[in-house]
Short mmCIF file of C-alpha atoms in Angstrom, two decimals:
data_model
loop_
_atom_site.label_atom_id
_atom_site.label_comp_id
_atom_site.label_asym_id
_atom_site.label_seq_id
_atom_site.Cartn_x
_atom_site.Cartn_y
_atom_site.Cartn_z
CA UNK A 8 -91.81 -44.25 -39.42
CA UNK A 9 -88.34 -44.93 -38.71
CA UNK A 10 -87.96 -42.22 -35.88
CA UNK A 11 -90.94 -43.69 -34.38
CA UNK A 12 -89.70 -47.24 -34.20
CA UNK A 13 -86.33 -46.14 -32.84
CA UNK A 14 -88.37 -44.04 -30.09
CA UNK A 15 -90.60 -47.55 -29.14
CA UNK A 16 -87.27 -49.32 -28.98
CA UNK A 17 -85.39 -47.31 -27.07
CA UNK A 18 -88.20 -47.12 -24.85
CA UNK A 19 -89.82 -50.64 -24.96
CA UNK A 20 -90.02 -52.03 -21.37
CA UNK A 21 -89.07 -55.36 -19.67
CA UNK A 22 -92.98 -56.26 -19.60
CA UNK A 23 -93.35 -55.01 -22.77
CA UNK A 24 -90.83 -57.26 -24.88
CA UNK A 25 -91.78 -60.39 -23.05
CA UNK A 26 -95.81 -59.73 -24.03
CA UNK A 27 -94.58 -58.66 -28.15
CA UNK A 28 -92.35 -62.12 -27.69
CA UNK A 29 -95.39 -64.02 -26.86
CA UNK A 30 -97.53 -62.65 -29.37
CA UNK A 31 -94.63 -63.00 -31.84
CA UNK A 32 -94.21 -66.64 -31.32
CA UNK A 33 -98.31 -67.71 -30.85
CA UNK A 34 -98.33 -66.44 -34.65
CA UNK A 35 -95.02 -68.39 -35.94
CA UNK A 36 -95.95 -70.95 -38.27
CA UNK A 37 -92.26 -72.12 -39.36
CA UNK A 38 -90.74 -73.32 -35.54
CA UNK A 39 -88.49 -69.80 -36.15
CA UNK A 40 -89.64 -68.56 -32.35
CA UNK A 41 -87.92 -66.38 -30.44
CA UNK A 42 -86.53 -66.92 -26.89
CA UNK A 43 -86.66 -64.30 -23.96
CA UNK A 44 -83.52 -64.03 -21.76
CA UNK A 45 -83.93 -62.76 -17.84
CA UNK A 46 -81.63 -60.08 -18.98
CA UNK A 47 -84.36 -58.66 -21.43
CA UNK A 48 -82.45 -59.54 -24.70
CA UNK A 49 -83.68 -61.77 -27.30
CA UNK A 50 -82.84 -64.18 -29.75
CA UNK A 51 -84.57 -65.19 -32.98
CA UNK A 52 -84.08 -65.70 -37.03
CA UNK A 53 -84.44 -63.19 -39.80
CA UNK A 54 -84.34 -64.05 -43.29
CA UNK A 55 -82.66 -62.08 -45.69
CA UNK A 56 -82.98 -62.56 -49.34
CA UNK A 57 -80.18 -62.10 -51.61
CA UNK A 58 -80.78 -59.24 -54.57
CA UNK A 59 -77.07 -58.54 -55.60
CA UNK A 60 -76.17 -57.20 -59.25
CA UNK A 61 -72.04 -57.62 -59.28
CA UNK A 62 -70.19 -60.56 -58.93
CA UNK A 63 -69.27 -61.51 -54.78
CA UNK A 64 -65.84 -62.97 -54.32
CA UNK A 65 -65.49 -65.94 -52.51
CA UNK A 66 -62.63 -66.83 -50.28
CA UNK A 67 -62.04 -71.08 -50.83
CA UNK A 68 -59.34 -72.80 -48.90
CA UNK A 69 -56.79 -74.79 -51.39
CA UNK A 70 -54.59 -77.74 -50.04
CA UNK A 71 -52.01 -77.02 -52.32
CA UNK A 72 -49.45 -74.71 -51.58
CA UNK A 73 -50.83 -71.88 -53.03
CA UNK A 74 -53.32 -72.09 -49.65
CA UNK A 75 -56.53 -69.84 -50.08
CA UNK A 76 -58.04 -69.01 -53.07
CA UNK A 77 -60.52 -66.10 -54.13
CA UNK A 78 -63.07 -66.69 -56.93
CA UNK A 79 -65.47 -64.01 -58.18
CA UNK A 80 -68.90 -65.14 -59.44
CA UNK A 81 -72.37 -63.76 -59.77
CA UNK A 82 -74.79 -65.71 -56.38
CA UNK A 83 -78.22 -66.46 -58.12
CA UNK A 84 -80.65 -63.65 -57.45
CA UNK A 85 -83.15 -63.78 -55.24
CA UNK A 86 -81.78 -66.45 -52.88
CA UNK A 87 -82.90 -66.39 -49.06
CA UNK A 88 -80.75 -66.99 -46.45
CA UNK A 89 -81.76 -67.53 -42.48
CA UNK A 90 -79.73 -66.09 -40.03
CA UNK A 91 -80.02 -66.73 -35.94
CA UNK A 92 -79.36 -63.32 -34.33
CA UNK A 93 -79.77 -61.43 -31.69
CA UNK A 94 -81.78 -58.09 -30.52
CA UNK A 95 -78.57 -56.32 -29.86
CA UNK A 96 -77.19 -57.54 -33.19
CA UNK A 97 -76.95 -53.99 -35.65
CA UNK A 98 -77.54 -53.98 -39.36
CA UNK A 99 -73.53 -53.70 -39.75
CA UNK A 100 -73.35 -57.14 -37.98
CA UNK A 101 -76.02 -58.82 -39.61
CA UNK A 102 -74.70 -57.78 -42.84
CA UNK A 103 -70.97 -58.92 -41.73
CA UNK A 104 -72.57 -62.64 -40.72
CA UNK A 105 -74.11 -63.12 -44.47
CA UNK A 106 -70.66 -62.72 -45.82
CA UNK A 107 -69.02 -64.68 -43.22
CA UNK A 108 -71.56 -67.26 -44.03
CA UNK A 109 -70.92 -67.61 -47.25
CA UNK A 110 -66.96 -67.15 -47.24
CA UNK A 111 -67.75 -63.95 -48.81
CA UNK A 112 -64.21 -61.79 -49.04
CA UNK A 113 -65.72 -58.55 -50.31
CA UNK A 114 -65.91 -55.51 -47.63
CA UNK A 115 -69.13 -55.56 -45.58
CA UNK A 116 -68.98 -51.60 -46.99
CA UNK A 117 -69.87 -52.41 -49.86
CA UNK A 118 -73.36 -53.71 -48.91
CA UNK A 119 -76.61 -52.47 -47.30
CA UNK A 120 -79.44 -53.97 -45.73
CA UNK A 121 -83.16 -53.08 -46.69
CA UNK A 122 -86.52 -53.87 -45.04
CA UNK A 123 -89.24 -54.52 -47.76
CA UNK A 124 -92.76 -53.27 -46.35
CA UNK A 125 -96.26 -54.42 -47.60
CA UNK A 126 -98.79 -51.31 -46.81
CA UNK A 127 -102.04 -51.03 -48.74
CA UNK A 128 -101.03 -53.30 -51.69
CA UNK A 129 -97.68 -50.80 -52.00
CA UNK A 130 -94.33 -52.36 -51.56
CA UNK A 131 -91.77 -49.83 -50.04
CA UNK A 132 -88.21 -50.54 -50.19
CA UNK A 133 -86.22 -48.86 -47.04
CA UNK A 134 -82.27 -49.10 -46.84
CA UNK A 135 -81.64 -49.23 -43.01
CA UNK A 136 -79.00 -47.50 -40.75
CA UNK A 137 -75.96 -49.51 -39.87
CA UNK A 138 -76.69 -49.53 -36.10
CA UNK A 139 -80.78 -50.36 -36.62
CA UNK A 140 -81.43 -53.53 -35.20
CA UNK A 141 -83.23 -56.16 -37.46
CA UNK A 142 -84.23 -58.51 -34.83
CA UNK A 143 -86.42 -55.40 -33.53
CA UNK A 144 -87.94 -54.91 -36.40
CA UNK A 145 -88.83 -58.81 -37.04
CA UNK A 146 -90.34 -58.20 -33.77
CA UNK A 147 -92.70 -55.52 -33.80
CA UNK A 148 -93.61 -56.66 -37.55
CA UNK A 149 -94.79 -59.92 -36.48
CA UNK A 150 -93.41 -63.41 -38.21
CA UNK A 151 -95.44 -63.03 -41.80
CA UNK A 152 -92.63 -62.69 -43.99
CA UNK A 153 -95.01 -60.58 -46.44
CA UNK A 154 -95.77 -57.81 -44.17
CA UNK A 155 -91.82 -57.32 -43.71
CA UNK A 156 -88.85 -58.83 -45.09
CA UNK A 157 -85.16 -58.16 -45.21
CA UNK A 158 -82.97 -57.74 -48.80
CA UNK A 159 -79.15 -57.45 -48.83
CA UNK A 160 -78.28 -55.43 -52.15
CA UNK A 161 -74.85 -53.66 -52.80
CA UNK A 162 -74.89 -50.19 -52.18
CA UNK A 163 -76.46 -47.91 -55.34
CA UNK A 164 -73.77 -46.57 -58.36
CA UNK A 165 -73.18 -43.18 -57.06
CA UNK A 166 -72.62 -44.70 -53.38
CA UNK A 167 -70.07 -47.26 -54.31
CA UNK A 168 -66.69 -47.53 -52.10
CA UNK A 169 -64.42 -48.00 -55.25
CA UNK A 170 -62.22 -47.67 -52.92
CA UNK A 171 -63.13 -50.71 -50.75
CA UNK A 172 -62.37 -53.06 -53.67
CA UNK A 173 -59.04 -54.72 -53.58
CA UNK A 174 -56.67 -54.98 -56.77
CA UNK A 175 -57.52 -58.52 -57.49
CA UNK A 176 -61.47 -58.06 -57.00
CA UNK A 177 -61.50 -55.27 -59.65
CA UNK A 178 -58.97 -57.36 -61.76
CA UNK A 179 -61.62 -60.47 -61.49
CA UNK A 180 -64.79 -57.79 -62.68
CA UNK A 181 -62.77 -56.76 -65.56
CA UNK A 182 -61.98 -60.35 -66.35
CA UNK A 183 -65.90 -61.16 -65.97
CA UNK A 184 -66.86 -58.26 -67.73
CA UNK A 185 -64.80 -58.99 -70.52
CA UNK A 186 -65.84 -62.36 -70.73
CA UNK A 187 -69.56 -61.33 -70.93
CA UNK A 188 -68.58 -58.68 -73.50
CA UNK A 189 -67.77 -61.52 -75.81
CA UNK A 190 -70.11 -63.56 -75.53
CA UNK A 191 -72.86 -60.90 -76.59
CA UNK A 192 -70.54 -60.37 -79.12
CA UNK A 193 -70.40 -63.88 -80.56
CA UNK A 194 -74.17 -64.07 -80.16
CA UNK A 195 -74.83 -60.84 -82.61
CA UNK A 196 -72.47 -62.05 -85.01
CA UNK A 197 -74.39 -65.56 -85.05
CA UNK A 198 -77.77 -63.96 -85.20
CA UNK A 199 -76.26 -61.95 -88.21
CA UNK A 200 -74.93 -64.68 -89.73
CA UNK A 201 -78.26 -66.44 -89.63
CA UNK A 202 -80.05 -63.19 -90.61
CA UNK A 203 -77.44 -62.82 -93.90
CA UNK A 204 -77.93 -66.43 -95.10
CA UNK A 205 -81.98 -66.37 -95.20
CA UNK A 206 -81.38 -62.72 -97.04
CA UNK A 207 -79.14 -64.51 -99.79
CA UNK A 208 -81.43 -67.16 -100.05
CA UNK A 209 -84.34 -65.08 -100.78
CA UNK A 210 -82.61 -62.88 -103.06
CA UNK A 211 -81.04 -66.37 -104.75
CA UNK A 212 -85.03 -67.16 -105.01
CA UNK A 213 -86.38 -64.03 -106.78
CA UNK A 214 -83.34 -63.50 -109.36
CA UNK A 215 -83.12 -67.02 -110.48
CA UNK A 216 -84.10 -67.16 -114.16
CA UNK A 217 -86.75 -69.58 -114.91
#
């Protein structure tokens, strides 16, 4: 499937853009057309929704004298995000613009894009090539969000750019992980606690005398 859309893009004609543009835009429902340029290249919005397990760190600009400052925290899962792009924009780029967006500091390495695909009442998950273009895709797939949609989710385990990670990110994860460490911690030994005192009270209750 992928081979074959790269073959109908790199082949897609003048003629034929302008007629998938029209069709594209007579089924948009949200005002999110696209727009045609005489050069043949296109501009539209994608909407990628945010699935990321570690913690992003966030560049935030201080008035102090300490200047910029970098704070790692987890971005609530599941949040969408609309981007205005173009059809020459690649994967890489959209990927770089999320972060950008969002002050994000981390290295665009560490991320990937992936296309979600409804066929048949399966879902299929796809992670795309850096130099795909998403706008393309949006295109041929039509507007309906549940036919296709775009997820940004860090690369998996065994592909992670350790690497890629400055000191100070890696210092903040240890710092969060830590953090979350203890507070399981303190959780079991309250459910314990609880759990001990209802145990002395029953056995308080069946060797009483009486």
């Amino acid at each position: 499937d992928v081979q074959k859309e790269r073959e109908s893009h790199n082949y897609l004609t003048k003629e034929a853009t302008k007629e998938k543009v029209q069709m594209y835009n007579s089924d948009v429902t949200d005002k999110l057309k696209m727009t045609l340029n005489s050069s043949g290249v296109y501009t539209g919005f994608i909407k990628v929704q945010m699935e990321l397990c570690r913690p992003i760190t966030v560049r935030t600009t201080s008035l102090g004298k300490h200047g910029n400052k970098e704070t790692a925290f987890y971005l609530p899962n599941g949040y969408v995000n609309t981007l205005h792009i173009s059809s020459t924009n690649t994967v890489r780029e959209v990927i770089e613009a999320l972060l950008k967006k969002f002050l994000v500091a981390d290295n665009p390495a560490k991320f990937a894009l992936y296309k979600r695909c409804h066929k048949e009442d399966q879902v299929y998950m796809c992670k795309l090539s850096e130099m795909e273009h998403p706008l393309y895709l949006r295109l041929m797939a039509g507007p309906r969000t549940d036919m296709l949609s775009f997820v940004l989710r860090e690369h998996e385990t065994g592909e992670v750019l350790w690497e890629a990670f400055s000191l100070p990110e890696l210092q903040n994860f240890l710092r969060i992980l830590d953090k979350e460490e203890d507070e399981q911690l303190q959780n079991l030994r309250r459910r314990y606690a609880a759990y001990r005192n209802k145990l002395e009270e029953a056995l308080d209750g069946v060797w009483k005398p009486g």
